[in-house]
mmCIF file of C-alpha atoms and ligand atoms in Angstrom:
data_model
loop_
_atom_site.group_PDB
_atom_site.id
_atom_site.type_symbol
_atom_site.label_atom_id
_atom_site.label_comp_id
_atom_site.label_asym_id
_atom_site.label_seq_id
_atom_site.Cartn_x
_atom_site.Cartn_y
_atom_site.Cartn_z
ATOM 1 C CA MET K 142 16.435 -30.222 44.055
ATOM 2 C CA ASN K 143 18.645 -28.076 41.755
ATOM 3 C CA ARG K 144 19.339 -28.719 38.219
ATOM 4 C CA GLU K 145 23.055 -29.891 38.777
ATOM 5 C CA ASN K 146 21.897 -32.811 41.322
ATOM 6 C CA LEU K 147 19.638 -33.686 38.730
ATOM 7 C CA GLU K 148 21.780 -33.974 36.405
ATOM 8 C CA THR K 149 24.202 -36.401 38.515
ATOM 9 C CA ARG K 150 21.234 -37.818 39.846
ATOM 10 C CA ALA K 151 19.916 -39.042 36.290
ATOM 11 C CA GLU K 152 23.887 -40.005 35.328
ATOM 12 C CA LYS K 153 24.279 -42.062 38.453
ATOM 13 C CA THR K 154 20.821 -44.002 38.022
ATOM 14 C CA LEU K 155 22.062 -44.520 34.131
ATOM 15 C CA ARG K 156 25.324 -45.749 35.440
ATOM 16 C CA ASP K 157 23.983 -47.796 38.605
ATOM 17 C CA THR K 158 21.416 -49.520 36.169
ATOM 18 C CA GLY K 159 23.950 -50.353 33.530
ATOM 19 C CA THR K 160 22.329 -48.165 30.660
ATOM 20 C CA TYR K 161 24.649 -45.386 29.925
ATOM 21 C CA ARG K 162 24.463 -45.340 26.296
ATOM 22 C CA VAL K 163 22.431 -44.180 23.545
ATOM 23 C CA PRO K 164 19.990 -44.612 23.138
ATOM 24 C CA ILE K 165 18.349 -44.955 26.603
ATOM 25 C CA ALA K 166 17.023 -48.193 27.352
ATOM 26 C CA ILE K 167 14.456 -47.153 29.431
ATOM 27 C CA ASP K 168 12.566 -50.109 30.059
ATOM 28 C CA ILE K 169 15.512 -51.559 31.467
ATOM 29 C CA VAL K 170 16.347 -48.506 33.767
ATOM 30 C CA ALA K 171 12.578 -48.932 35.007
ATOM 31 C CA GLN K 172 13.312 -53.023 35.549
ATOM 32 C CA ARG K 173 16.516 -52.311 37.033
ATOM 33 C CA LEU K 174 14.772 -50.443 39.879
ATOM 34 C CA LYS K 175 12.448 -53.444 40.186
ATOM 35 C CA LEU K 176 9.521 -50.946 38.694
ATOM 36 C CA THR K 177 6.961 -52.813 36.807
ATOM 37 C CA MET K 178 5.574 -51.486 33.316
ATOM 38 C CA GLU K 179 2.081 -51.983 31.365
ATOM 39 C CA ALA K 180 0.522 -50.264 28.571
ATOM 40 C CA ALA K 181 -2.909 -49.538 29.051
ATOM 41 C CA ALA K 182 -5.776 -47.696 27.742
ATOM 42 C CA LEU K 183 -5.560 -44.969 29.505
ATOM 43 C CA GLY K 184 -8.026 -42.640 27.532
ATOM 44 C CA GLU K 185 -6.523 -39.430 25.767
ATOM 45 C CA ASN K 186 -6.038 -37.167 28.675
ATOM 46 C CA VAL K 187 -4.049 -39.443 30.582
ATOM 47 C CA SER K 188 -0.124 -39.921 29.320
ATOM 48 C CA GLY K 189 0.693 -42.181 32.395
ATOM 49 C CA MET K 190 0.710 -43.177 36.305
ATOM 50 C CA LEU K 191 2.659 -44.568 38.866
ATOM 51 C CA ILE K 192 1.054 -46.660 41.867
ATOM 52 C CA VAL K 193 3.801 -46.699 44.523
ATOM 53 C CA LYS K 194 3.125 -49.486 47.927
ATOM 54 C CA GLY K 195 6.444 -49.738 49.920
ATOM 55 C CA GLU K 196 9.314 -50.688 47.949
ATOM 56 C CA ARG K 197 7.178 -51.725 45.121
ATOM 57 C CA GLY K 198 6.212 -49.513 42.274
ATOM 58 C CA ALA K 199 4.065 -49.978 38.700
ATOM 59 C CA ILE K 200 3.956 -47.968 36.046
ATOM 60 C CA GLY K 201 1.320 -47.562 33.398
ATOM 61 C CA TYR K 202 1.672 -45.535 30.012
ATOM 62 C CA ASN K 203 -0.965 -44.965 27.223
ATOM 63 C CA SER K 204 -0.960 -47.665 24.964
ATOM 64 C CA ALA K 205 -2.371 -45.197 21.903
ATOM 65 C CA HIS K 206 0.780 -42.789 22.180
ATOM 66 C CA ALA K 207 3.553 -42.817 19.877
ATOM 67 C CA ARG K 208 6.804 -44.644 21.214
ATOM 68 C CA VAL K 209 8.709 -41.602 22.025
ATOM 69 C CA ARG K 210 5.873 -40.293 23.617
ATOM 70 C CA GLN K 211 5.235 -43.288 25.859
ATOM 71 C CA ARG K 212 9.504 -43.129 26.588
ATOM 72 C CA PHE K 213 8.967 -39.621 27.876
ATOM 73 C CA THR K 214 6.369 -40.491 30.076
ATOM 74 C CA ILE K 215 7.921 -43.726 31.609
ATOM 75 C CA SER K 216 10.886 -41.636 32.108
ATOM 76 C CA HIS K 217 8.705 -39.129 33.860
ATOM 77 C CA GLU K 218 7.461 -41.627 35.996
ATOM 78 C CA ILE K 219 10.598 -42.947 37.088
ATOM 79 C CA ALA K 220 11.808 -39.256 38.405
ATOM 80 C CA HIS K 221 8.466 -39.490 40.527
ATOM 81 C CA TYR K 222 9.525 -42.572 41.511
ATOM 82 C CA LEU K 223 13.179 -41.375 42.634
ATOM 83 C CA LEU K 224 12.124 -38.043 43.853
ATOM 84 C CA HIS K 225 8.789 -38.069 45.349
ATOM 85 C CA ALA K 226 7.376 -41.500 46.393
ATOM 86 C CA LYS K 227 7.944 -42.256 49.930
ATOM 87 C CA LYS K 228 8.550 -45.901 50.973
ATOM 88 C CA SER K 229 5.685 -45.735 53.401
ATOM 89 C CA GLN K 230 3.011 -48.934 53.263
ATOM 90 C CA LYS K 231 0.497 -46.562 52.686
ATOM 91 C CA PRO K 232 -0.189 -46.876 48.908
ATOM 92 C CA GLN K 233 0.585 -43.750 46.662
ATOM 93 C CA LEU K 234 -0.787 -42.603 43.302
ATOM 94 C CA PHE K 235 0.741 -40.283 40.650
ATOM 95 C CA ILE K 236 -1.322 -39.560 37.270
ATOM 96 C CA ASP K 237 0.155 -37.217 34.767
ATOM 97 C CA ARG K 238 -2.360 -35.877 32.212
ATOM 98 C CA HIS K 239 -0.011 -34.190 30.015
ATOM 99 C CA VAL K 240 3.630 -34.924 30.572
ATOM 100 C CA THR K 241 5.173 -32.402 28.560
ATOM 101 C CA PHE K 242 8.587 -31.235 28.002
ATOM 102 C CA ARG K 243 8.398 -27.343 28.584
ATOM 103 C CA ARG K 244 11.150 -25.184 29.504
ATOM 104 C CA ASP K 245 11.688 -24.498 32.855
ATOM 105 C CA GLU K 246 9.263 -23.029 35.002
ATOM 106 C CA ASN K 247 8.931 -21.152 37.894
ATOM 107 C CA SER K 248 5.821 -22.615 40.291
ATOM 108 C CA SER K 249 4.421 -21.512 43.855
ATOM 109 C CA THR K 250 2.257 -24.803 44.396
ATOM 110 C CA GLY K 251 4.213 -28.113 45.549
ATOM 111 C CA VAL K 252 2.402 -30.367 42.970
ATOM 112 C CA ASP K 253 3.554 -28.255 39.767
ATOM 113 C CA ARG K 254 6.827 -27.806 41.889
ATOM 114 C CA ASP K 255 7.279 -31.946 41.525
ATOM 115 C CA GLU K 256 6.039 -31.940 38.072
ATOM 116 C CA VAL K 257 8.437 -29.427 36.890
ATOM 117 C CA GLU K 258 11.321 -31.421 38.633
ATOM 118 C CA ALA K 259 9.956 -34.662 37.371
ATOM 119 C CA ASN K 260 10.385 -33.225 33.937
ATOM 120 C CA GLN K 261 13.806 -31.797 34.072
ATOM 121 C CA LEU K 262 15.193 -35.282 35.680
ATOM 122 C CA GLY K 263 12.514 -37.357 33.264
ATOM 123 C CA ALA K 264 14.835 -35.218 30.516
ATOM 124 C CA ALA K 265 18.191 -35.923 31.875
ATOM 125 C CA LEU K 266 17.537 -39.829 32.065
ATOM 126 C CA LEU K 267 16.494 -39.902 28.576
ATOM 127 C CA MET K 268 18.845 -37.072 27.030
ATOM 128 C CA PRO K 269 22.057 -37.283 29.976
ATOM 129 C CA ARG K 270 24.329 -34.290 29.381
ATOM 130 C CA GLY K 271 27.277 -36.200 28.774
ATOM 131 C CA LEU K 272 25.988 -38.616 25.956
ATOM 132 C CA VAL K 273 24.383 -35.284 24.184
ATOM 133 C CA GLN K 274 27.875 -33.691 24.472
ATOM 134 C CA GLN K 275 29.421 -36.994 23.105
ATOM 135 C CA GLU K 276 27.126 -37.042 20.303
ATOM 136 C CA ILE K 277 27.214 -33.711 18.996
ATOM 137 C CA GLN K 278 30.998 -34.101 19.053
ATOM 138 C CA LYS K 279 31.008 -37.651 17.688
ATOM 139 C CA HIS K 280 28.680 -36.542 14.654
ATOM 140 C CA ASP K 281 30.268 -32.928 14.553
ATOM 141 C CA LEU K 282 26.847 -31.558 14.412
ATOM 142 C CA ASN K 283 26.237 -28.069 14.220
ATOM 143 C CA LEU K 284 23.036 -27.130 16.477
ATOM 144 C CA ASP K 285 22.286 -23.824 14.046
ATOM 145 C CA ASP K 286 21.074 -26.435 11.772
ATOM 146 C CA GLU K 287 17.668 -28.098 12.439
ATOM 147 C CA GLU K 288 18.573 -31.228 10.693
ATOM 148 C CA ALA K 289 21.284 -31.645 13.057
ATOM 149 C CA ILE K 290 18.973 -31.545 16.333
ATOM 150 C CA SER K 291 16.541 -33.690 14.210
ATOM 151 C CA LEU K 292 19.167 -36.409 13.883
ATOM 152 C CA LEU K 293 20.150 -36.045 17.608
ATOM 153 C CA ALA K 294 16.530 -36.576 18.430
ATOM 154 C CA LYS K 295 16.491 -39.914 16.561
ATOM 155 C CA ARG K 296 19.851 -41.044 18.171
ATOM 156 C CA PHE K 297 18.361 -40.824 21.771
ATOM 157 C CA HIS K 298 14.565 -41.790 20.755
ATOM 158 C CA VAL K 299 13.132 -38.712 21.532
ATOM 159 C CA SER K 300 10.805 -36.330 19.675
ATOM 160 C CA THR K 301 12.438 -32.975 17.958
ATOM 161 C CA ALA K 302 10.733 -30.797 20.461
ATOM 162 C CA ALA K 303 11.965 -32.643 23.367
ATOM 163 C CA MET K 304 15.407 -32.590 22.183
ATOM 164 C CA SER K 305 15.278 -29.172 21.366
ATOM 165 C CA ASN K 306 13.726 -27.854 24.765
ATOM 166 C CA ARG K 307 16.410 -30.040 26.381
ATOM 167 C CA LEU K 308 19.426 -28.651 24.411
ATOM 168 C CA VAL K 309 17.675 -24.683 25.509
ATOM 169 C CA ASN K 310 17.881 -26.074 28.928
ATOM 170 C CA LEU K 311 21.419 -27.458 29.048
ATOM 171 C CA ARG K 312 22.485 -23.864 27.499
ATOM 172 C CA MET K 313 23.624 -25.877 24.238
ATOM 173 C CA LEU K 314 20.936 -24.030 22.183
ATOM 174 C CA ARG K 315 19.455 -20.458 22.337
HETATM 175 ZN ZN1 LIG M 667 4.110 -36.050 37.143
#
């Protein structure tokens, strides 16, 4: 799915679940999509996982991680559910060892392509373009100022790194 479609998909998902406001209540998004969630001791290398069987899905996320990171993981797993889970009776498992928020990457393998896509949609769900623009205007933020990015990150309950990366991908920051 191309970037523009992912932006549209994120906004539609948030509007359909009644969660299009800052900060995004990602737990409510999951609930309204009928996904169950559980914090679990996953070890230091696993950020999260998604299990899907038929219409039902369950997200597990690392109980030891900081809340901003858990929110990013949950959002990433929701993205897998929306984009990559087949609604078949055969159970499917997605395991994420490192959910990161890198810049867009090109990758040849299907799995990596799915990960890049889940990262993009995950970021768009937590930091939807329209609401990011709205907050920048509302607080009259100058993005050349690092404190402005930090304030924006706090408003959206994401890490500063995730926010600055998102702004780069939106071409709002170099
Ligand atoms: Zn993933």
